[in-house]
mmCIF file of C-alpha atoms and ligand atoms in Angstrom:
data_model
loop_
_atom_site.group_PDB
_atom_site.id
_atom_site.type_symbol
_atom_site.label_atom_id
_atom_site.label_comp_id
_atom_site.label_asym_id
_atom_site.label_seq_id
_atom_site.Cartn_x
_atom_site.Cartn_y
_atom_site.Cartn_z
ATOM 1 C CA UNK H 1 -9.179 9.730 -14.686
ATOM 2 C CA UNK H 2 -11.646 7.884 -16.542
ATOM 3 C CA UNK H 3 -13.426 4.774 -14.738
ATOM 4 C CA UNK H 4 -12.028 1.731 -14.997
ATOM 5 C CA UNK H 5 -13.530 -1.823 -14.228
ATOM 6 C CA UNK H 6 -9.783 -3.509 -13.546
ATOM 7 C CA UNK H 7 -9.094 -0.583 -11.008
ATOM 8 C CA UNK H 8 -10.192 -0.369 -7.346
ATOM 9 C CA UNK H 9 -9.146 3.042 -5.566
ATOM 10 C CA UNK H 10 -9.990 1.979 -1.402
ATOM 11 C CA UNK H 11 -10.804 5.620 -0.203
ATOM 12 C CA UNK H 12 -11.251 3.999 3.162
ATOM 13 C CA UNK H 13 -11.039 6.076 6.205
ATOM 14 C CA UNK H 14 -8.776 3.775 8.265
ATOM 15 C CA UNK H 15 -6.442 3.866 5.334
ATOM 16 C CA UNK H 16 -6.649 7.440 4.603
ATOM 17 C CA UNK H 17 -5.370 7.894 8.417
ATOM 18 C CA UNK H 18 -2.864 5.840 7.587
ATOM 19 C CA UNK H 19 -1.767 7.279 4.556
ATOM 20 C CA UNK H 20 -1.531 10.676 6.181
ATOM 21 C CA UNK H 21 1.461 10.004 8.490
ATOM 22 C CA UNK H 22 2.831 7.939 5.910
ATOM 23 C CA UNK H 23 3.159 10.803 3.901
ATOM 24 C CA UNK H 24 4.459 13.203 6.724
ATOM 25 C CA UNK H 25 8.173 14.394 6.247
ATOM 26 C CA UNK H 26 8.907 13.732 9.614
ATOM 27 C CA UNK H 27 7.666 10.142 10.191
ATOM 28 C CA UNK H 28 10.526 7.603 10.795
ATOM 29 C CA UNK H 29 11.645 5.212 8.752
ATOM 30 C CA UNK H 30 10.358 1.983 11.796
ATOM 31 C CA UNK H 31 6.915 3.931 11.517
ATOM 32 C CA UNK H 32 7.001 4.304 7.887
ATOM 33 C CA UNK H 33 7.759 0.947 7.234
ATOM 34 C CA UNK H 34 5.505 -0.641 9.578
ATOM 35 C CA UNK H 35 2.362 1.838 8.116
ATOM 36 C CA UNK H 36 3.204 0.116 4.962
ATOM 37 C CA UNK H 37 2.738 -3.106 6.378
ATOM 38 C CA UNK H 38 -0.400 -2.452 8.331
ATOM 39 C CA UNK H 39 -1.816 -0.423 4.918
ATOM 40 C CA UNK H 40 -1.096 -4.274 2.827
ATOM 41 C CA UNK H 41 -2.536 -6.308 5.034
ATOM 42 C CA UNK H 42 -5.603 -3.940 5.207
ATOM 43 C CA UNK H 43 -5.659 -4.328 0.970
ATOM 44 C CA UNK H 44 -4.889 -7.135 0.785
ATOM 45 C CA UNK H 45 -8.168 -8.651 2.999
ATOM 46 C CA UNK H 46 -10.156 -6.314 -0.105
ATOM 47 C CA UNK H 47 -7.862 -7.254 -2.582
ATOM 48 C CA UNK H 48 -8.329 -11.301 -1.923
ATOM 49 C CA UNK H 49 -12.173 -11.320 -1.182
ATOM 50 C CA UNK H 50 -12.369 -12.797 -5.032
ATOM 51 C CA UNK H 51 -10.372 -14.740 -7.126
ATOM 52 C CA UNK H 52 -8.643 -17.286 -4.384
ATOM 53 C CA UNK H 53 -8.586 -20.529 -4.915
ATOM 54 C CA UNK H 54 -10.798 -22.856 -2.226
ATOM 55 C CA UNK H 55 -10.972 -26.418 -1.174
ATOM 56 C CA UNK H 56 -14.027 -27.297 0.897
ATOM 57 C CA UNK H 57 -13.034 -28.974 4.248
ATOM 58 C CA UNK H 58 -14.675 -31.366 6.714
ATOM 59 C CA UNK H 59 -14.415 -29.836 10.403
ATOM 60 C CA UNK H 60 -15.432 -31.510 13.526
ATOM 61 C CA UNK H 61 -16.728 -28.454 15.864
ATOM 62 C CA UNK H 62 -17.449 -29.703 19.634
ATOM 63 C CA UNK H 63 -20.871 -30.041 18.328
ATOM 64 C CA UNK H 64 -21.152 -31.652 14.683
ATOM 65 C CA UNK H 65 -19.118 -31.860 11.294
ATOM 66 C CA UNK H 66 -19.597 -29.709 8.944
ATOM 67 C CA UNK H 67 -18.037 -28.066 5.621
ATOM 68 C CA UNK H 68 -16.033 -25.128 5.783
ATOM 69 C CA UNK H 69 -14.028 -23.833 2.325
ATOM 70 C CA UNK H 70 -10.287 -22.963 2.933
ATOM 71 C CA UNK H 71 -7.618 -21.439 0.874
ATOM 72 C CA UNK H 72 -6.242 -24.254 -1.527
ATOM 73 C CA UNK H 73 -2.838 -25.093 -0.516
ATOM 74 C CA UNK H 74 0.229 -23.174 -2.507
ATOM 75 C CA UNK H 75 -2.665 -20.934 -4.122
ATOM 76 C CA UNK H 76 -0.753 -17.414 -3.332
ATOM 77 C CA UNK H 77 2.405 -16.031 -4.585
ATOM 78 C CA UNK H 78 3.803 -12.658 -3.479
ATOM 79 C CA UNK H 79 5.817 -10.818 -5.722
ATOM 80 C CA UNK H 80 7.533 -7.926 -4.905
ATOM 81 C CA UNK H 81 9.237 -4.962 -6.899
ATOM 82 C CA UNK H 82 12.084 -4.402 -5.763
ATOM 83 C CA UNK H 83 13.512 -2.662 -3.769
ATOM 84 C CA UNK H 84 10.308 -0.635 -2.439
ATOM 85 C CA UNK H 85 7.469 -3.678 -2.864
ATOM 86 C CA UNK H 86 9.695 -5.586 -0.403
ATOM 87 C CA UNK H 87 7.845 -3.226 2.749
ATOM 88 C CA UNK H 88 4.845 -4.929 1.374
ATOM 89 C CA UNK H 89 5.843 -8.133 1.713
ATOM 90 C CA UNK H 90 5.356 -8.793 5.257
ATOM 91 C CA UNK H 91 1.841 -7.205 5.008
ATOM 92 C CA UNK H 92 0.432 -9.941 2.872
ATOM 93 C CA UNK H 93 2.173 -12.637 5.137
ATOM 94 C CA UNK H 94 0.142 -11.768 8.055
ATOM 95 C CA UNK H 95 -2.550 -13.072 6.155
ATOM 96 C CA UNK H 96 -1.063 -15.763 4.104
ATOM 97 C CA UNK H 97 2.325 -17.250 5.999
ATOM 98 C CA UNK H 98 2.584 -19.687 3.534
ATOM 99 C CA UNK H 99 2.513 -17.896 0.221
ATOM 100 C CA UNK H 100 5.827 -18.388 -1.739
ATOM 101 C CA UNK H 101 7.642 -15.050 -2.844
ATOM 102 C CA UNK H 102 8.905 -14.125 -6.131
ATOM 103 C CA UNK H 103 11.744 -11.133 -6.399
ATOM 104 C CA UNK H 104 11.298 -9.037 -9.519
ATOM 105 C CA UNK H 105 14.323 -5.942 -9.369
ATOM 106 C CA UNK H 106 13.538 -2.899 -11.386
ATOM 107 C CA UNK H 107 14.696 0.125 -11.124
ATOM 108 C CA UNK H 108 13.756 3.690 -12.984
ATOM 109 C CA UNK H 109 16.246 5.387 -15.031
ATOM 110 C CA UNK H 110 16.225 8.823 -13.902
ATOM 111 C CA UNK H 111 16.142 10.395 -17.200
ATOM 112 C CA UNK H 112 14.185 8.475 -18.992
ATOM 113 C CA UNK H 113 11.649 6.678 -16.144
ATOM 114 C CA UNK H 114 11.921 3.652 -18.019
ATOM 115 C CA UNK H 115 12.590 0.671 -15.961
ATOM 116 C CA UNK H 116 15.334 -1.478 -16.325
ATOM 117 C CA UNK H 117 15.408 -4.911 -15.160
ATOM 118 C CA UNK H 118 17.829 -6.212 -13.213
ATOM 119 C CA UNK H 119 17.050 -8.800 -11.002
ATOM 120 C CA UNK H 120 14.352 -12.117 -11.443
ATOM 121 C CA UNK H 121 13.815 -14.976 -9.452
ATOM 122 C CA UNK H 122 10.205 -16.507 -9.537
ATOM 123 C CA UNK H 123 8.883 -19.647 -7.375
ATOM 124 C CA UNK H 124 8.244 -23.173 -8.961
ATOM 125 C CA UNK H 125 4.694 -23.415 -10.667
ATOM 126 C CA UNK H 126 4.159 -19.921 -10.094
ATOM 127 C CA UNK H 127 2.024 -19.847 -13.015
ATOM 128 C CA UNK H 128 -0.859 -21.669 -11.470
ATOM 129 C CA UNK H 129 -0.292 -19.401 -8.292
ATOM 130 C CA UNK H 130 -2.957 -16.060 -8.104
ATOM 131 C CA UNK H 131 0.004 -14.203 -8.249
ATOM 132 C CA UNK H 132 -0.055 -10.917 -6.026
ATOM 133 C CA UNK H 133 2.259 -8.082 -7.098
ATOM 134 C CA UNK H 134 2.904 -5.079 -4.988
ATOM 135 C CA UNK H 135 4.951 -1.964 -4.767
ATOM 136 C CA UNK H 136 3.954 0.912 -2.992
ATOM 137 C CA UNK H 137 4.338 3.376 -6.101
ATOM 138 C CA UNK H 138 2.626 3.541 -8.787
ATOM 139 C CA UNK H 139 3.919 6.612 -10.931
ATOM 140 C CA UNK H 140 4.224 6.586 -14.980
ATOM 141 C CA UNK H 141 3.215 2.938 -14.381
ATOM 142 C CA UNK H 142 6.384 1.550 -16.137
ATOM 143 C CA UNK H 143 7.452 -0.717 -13.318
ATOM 144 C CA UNK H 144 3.941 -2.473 -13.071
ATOM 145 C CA UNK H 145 3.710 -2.698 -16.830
ATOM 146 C CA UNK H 146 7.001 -4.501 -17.011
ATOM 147 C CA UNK H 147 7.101 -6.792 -13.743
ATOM 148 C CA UNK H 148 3.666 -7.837 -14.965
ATOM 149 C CA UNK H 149 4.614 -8.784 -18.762
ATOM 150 C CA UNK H 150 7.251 -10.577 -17.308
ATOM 151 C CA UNK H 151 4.859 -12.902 -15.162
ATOM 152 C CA UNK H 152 2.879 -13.467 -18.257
ATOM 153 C CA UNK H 153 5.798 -14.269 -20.457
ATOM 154 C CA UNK H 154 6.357 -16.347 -17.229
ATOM 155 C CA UNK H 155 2.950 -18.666 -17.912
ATOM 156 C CA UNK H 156 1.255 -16.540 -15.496
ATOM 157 C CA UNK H 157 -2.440 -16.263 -15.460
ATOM 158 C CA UNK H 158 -4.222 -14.857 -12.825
ATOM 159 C CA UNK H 159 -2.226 -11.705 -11.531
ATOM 160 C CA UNK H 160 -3.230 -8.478 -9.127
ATOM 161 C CA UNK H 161 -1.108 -5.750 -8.607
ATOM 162 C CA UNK H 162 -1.605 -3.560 -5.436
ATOM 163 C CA UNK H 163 0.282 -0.306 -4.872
ATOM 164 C CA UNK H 164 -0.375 1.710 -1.615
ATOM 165 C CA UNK H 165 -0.513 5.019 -3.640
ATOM 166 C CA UNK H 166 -1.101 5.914 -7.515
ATOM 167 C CA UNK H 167 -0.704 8.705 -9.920
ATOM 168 C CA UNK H 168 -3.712 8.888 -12.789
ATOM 169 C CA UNK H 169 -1.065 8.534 -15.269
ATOM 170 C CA UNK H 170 0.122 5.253 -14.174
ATOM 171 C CA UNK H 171 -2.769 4.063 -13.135
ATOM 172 C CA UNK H 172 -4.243 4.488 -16.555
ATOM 173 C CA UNK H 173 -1.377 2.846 -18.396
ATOM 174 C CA UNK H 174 -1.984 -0.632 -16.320
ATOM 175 C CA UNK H 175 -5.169 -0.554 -16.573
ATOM 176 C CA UNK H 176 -5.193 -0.402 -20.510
ATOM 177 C CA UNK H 177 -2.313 -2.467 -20.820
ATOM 178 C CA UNK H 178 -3.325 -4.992 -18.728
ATOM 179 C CA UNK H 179 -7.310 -5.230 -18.640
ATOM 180 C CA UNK H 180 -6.870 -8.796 -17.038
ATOM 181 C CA UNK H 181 -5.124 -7.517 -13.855
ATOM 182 C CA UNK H 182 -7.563 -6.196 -11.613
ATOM 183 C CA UNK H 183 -4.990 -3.185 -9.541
ATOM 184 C CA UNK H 184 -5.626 -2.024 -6.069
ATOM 185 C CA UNK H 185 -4.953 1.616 -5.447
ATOM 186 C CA UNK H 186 -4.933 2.800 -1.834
ATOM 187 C CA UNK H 187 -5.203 6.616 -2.859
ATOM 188 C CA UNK H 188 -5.172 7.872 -6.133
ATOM 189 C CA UNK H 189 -3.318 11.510 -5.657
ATOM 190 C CA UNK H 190 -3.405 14.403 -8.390
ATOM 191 C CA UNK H 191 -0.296 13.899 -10.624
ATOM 192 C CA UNK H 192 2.860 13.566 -11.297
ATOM 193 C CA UNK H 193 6.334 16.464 -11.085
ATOM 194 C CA UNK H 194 8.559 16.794 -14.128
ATOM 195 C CA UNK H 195 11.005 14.235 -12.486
ATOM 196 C CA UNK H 196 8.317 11.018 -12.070
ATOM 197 C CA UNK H 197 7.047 11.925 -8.657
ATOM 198 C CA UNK H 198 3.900 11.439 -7.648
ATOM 199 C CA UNK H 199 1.961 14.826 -6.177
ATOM 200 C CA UNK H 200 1.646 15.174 -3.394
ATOM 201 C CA UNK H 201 3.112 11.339 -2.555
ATOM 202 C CA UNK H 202 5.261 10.733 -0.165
ATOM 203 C CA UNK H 203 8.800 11.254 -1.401
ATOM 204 C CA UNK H 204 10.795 7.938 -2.769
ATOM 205 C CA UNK H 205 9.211 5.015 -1.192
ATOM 206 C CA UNK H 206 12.942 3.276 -1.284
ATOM 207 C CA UNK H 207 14.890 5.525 0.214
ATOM 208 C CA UNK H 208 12.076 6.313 3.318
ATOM 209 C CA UNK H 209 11.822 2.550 3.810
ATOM 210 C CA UNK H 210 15.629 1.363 3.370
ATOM 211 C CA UNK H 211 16.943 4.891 5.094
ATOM 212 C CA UNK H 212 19.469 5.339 1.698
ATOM 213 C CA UNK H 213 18.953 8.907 1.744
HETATM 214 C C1 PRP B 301 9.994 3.223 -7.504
HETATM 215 C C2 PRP B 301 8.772 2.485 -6.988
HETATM 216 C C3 PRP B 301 8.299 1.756 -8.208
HETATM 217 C C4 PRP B 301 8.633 2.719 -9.311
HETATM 218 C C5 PRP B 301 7.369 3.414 -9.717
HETATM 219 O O1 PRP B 301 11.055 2.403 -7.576
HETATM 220 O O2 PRP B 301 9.033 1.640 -5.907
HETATM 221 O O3 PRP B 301 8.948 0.512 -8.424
HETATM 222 O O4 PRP B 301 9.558 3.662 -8.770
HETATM 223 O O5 PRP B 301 7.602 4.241 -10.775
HETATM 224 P P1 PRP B 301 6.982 3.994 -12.219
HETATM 225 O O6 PRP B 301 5.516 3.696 -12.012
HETATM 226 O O7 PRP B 301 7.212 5.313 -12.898
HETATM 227 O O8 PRP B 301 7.710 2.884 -12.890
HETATM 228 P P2 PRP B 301 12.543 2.912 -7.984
HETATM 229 O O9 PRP B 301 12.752 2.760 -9.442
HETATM 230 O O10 PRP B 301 12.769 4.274 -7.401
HETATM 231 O O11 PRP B 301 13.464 1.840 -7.296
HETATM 232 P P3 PRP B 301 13.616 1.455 -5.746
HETATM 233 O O12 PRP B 301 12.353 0.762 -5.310
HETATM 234 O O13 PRP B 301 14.790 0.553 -5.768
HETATM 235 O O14 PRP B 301 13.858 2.723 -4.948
HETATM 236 N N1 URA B 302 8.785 6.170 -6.899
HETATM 237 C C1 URA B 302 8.703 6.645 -5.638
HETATM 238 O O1 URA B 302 9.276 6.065 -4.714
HETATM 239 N N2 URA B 302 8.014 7.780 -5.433
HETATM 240 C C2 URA B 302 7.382 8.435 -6.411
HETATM 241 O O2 URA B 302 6.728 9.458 -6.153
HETATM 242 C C3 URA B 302 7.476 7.917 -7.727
HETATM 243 C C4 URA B 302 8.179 6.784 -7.942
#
């Protein structure tokens, strides 16, 4: 895959550990979905070391005042893919309890891997949020493209997009489709099957987080 300035692959070893039983056949669904968590929050510390929004504020310390910079209030907005991004969600909350979420369904027809949309429902003034959208796939890239046209159409300026693992293919098709969205890639793995499936992966995100198959 060629080298990209929007794209940030982690390659960190607490993640890769991570990402190993996450993969594993034989994990549960409670473990699977809580690795997912633990592997957002760990992103998304990376993931919001630029481009957030801060106030400075005066704090009285036992000793002196002095000025410390905070998040700006209503700066965040989470907004999941559904159905998968939704094991990402509390992830990011851990971090930021207060940042509004925003649904966006999708799903992939299975023939053609195009998404269809079938769900929307963004927060008020979203489009002054740094909006953060996450899904732990990223295959052909479809999904990403789409959810994120959407939160432009929306008024929406200043989006990421942060997947837990990523097939070149997709990742490649964001990135040149959006070169404003910086994307966050846990692992980048080799490629993609003849149905959409990301080699080696992990299987269908969905179904190992919900427990639908
Ligand atoms: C999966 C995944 C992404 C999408 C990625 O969702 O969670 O949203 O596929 O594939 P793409 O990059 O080729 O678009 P799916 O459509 O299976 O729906 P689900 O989350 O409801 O299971
Ligand atoms: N969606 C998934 O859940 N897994 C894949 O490998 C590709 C798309």
């Amino acid at each position: 895959m060629k080298n990209y300035e929007n794209v940030t692959i982690f390659n960190h070893p607490l993640i890769s550990h991570k990402v190993a039983i996450l993969r594993d056949e034989k994990t549960s669904m409670k473990e699977f979905r809580e690795l997912v968590e633990e592997i957002t929050t760990l992103m998304t510390f990376e993931c919001l070391r630029e481009g957030v929004p801060t106030v400075a504020k005066e704090v009285k310390t036992p000793l002196e005042t002095c000025t410390q910079y905070v998040v700006k209030d209503n700066a965040i907005a989470i907004v999941p893919i559904l159905r998968a991004g939704l094991g990402m969600v509390n992830g990011v909350h851990v971090l930021f309890p207060s940042a509004r979420v925003g649904h966006i369904g999708l799903y992939r027809n299975e023939e053609t891997l195009e998404p269809c949309e079938y769900y929307c429902k963004l927060p008020e003034g979203i489009e002054d949020k740094l909006v953060l959208v996450v899904d732990p796939m990223l295959a052909t890239g479809g999904s990403a493209c789409d959810a994120i046209a959407m939160l432009k159409k929306r008024g929406c300026k200043t989006i990421k997009f942060m997947a837990v693992i990523g097939a070149p293919e997709g990742v490649s098709r964001v990135a040149e489709a959006h070169p404003d969205v910086h994307i966050y890639v846990s692992t980048l793995d080799r490629c993609l099957n003849e149905n959409g499936y990301i080699l080696p992966g992990l299987g269908d995100a969905g179904d190992r987080l919900f427990g639908t198959k």
